PDB file of C-alpha atoms in Angstrom:
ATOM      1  CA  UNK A1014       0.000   0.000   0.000  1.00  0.00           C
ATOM      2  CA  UNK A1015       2.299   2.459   0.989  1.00  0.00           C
ATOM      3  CA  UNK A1016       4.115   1.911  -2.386  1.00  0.00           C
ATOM      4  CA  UNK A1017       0.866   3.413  -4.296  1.00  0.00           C
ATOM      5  CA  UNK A1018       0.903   6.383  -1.534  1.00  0.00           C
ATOM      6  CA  UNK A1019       4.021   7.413  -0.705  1.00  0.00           C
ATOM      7  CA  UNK A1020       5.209  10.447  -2.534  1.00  0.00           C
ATOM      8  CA  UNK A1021       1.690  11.924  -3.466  1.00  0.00           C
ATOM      9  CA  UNK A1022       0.888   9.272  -5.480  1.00  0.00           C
ATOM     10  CA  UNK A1023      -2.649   9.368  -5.184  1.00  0.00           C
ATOM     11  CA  UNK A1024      -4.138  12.104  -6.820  1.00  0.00           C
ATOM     12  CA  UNK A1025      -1.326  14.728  -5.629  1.00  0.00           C
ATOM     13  CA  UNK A1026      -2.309  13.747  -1.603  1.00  0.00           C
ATOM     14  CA  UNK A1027       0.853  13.231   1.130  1.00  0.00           C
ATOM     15  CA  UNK A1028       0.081  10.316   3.323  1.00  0.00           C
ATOM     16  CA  UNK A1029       2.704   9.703   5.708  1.00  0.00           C
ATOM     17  CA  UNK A1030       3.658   6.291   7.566  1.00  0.00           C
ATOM     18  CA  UNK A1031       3.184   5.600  11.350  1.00  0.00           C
ATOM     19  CA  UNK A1032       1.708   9.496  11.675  1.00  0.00           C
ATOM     20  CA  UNK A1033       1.875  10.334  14.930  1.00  0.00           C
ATOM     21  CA  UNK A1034      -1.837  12.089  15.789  1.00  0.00           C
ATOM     22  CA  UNK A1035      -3.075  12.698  19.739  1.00  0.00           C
ATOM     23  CA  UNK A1036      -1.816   9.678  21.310  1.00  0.00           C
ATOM     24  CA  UNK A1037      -1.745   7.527  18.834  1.00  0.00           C
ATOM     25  CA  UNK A1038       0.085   6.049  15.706  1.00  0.00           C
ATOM     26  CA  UNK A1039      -1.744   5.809  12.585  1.00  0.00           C
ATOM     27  CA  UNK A1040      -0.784   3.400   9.821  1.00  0.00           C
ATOM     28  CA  UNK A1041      -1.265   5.942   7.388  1.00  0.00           C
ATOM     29  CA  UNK A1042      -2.379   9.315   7.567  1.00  0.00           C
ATOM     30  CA  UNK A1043      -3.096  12.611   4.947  1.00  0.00           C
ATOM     31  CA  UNK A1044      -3.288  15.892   7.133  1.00  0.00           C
ATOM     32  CA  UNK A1045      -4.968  17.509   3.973  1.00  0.00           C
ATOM     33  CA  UNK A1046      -8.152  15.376   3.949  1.00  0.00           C
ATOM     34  CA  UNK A1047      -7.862  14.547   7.788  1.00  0.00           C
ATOM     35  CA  UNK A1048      -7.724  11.105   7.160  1.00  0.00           C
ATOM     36  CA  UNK A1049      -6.224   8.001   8.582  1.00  0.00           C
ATOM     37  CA  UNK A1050      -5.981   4.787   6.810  1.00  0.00           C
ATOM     38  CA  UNK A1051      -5.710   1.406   9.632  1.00  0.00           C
ATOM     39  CA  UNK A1052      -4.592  -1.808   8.084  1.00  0.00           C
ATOM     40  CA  UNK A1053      -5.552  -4.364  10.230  1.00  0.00           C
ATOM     41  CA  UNK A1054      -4.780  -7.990  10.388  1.00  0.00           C
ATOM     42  CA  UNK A1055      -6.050 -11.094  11.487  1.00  0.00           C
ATOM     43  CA  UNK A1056      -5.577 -10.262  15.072  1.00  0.00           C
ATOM     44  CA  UNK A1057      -7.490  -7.421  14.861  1.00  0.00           C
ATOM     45  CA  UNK A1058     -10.946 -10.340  14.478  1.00  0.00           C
ATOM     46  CA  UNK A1059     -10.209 -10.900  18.313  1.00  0.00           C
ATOM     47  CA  UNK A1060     -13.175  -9.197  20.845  1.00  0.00           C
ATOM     48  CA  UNK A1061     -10.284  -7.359  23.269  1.00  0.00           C
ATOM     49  CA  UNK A1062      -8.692  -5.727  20.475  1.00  0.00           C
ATOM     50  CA  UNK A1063     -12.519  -4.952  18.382  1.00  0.00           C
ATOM     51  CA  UNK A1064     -12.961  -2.974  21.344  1.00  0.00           C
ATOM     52  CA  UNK A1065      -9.891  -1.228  21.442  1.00  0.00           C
ATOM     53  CA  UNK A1066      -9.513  -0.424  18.183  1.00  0.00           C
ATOM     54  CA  UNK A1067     -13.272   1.312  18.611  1.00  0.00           C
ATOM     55  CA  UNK A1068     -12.194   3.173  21.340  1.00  0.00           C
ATOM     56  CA  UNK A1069      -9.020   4.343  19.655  1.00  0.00           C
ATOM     57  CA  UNK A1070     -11.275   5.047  16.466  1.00  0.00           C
ATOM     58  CA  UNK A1071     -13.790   6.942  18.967  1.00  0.00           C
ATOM     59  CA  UNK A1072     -10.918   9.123  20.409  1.00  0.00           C
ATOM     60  CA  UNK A1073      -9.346   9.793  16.734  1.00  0.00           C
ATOM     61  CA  UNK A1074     -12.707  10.837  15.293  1.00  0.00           C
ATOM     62  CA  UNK A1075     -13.393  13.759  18.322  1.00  0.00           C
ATOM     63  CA  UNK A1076      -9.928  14.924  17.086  1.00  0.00           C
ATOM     64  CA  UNK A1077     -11.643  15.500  13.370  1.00  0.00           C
ATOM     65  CA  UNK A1078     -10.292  12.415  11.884  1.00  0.00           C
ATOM     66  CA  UNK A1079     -11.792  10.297   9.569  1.00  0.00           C
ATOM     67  CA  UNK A1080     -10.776   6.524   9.588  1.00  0.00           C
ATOM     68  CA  UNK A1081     -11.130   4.155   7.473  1.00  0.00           C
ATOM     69  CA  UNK A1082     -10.224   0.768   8.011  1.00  0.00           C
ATOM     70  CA  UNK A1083      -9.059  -2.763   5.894  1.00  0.00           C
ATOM     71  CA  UNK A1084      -8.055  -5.641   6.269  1.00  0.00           C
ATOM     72  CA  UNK A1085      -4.427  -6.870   4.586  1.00  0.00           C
ATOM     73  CA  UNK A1086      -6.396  -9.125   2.923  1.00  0.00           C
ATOM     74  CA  UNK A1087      -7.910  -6.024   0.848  1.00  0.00           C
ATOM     75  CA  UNK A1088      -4.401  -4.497   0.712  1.00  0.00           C
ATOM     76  CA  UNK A1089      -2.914  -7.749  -1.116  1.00  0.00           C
ATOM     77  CA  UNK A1090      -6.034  -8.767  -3.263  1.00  0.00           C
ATOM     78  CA  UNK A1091      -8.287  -5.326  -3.659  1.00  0.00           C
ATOM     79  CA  UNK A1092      -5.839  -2.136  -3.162  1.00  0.00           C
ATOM     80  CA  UNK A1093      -7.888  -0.763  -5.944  1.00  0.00           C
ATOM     81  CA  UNK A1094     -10.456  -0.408  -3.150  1.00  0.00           C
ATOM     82  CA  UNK A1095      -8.579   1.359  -0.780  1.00  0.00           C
ATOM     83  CA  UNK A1096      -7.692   3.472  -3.247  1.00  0.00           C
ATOM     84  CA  UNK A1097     -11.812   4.321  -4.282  1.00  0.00           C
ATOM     85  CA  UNK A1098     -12.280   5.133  -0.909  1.00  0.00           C
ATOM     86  CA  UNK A1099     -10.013   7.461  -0.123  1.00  0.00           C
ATOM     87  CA  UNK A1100     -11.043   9.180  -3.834  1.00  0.00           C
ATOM     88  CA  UNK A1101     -14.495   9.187  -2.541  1.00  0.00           C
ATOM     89  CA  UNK A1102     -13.769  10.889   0.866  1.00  0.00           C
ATOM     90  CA  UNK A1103     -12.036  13.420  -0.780  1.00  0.00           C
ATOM     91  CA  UNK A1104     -14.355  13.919  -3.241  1.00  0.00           C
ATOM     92  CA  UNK A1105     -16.341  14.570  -0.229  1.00  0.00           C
ATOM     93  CA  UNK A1106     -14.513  17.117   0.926  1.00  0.00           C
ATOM     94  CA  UNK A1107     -14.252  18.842  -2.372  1.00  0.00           C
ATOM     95  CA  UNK A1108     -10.547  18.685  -2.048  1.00  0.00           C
TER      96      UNK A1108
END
């Protein structure tokens, strides 16, 4: 993924890798359309870390992020995807 990202490969947008925002590390992150992309894999199926990952979602979103999430599966078999949907949200914004 970040090989279709990195260096404003999408559409002119920066993401950066392991973005630091509040207290938190995002996987990937564009400060121009506020959002944050979370790759998540299998262990992220497990109850404890649904939760978590809700909670951290929760606390992102009051900070006027927007976060999207996938799993690698989509990453390895469906980046095309990842890559509508962050289109879409910036279409969206009008950005």
């Amino acid at each position: 993924m970040w090989q279709r990202l990195r260096a404003a490969r999408l559409d002119g947008h920066r993401f950066r890798r392991q973005h630091p925002i509040g207290r938190y590390f995002a996987d990937f992150a564009c400060d121009r359309l506020r959002l944050i992309l979370e790759i998540d894999g299998g262990v992220h199926d497990r109850d404890d870390v649904i939760l978590r990952d809700h909670l951290r979602q929760l606390e992102l979103e009051s900070l006027g992020w927007t976060v999207l999430r996938f799993s690698n599966e989509d990453v390895l078999t469906r980046p095309e995807r990842i890559l509508t949907a962050i289109r879409e949200h910036a279409r969206e914004l009008g950005v």
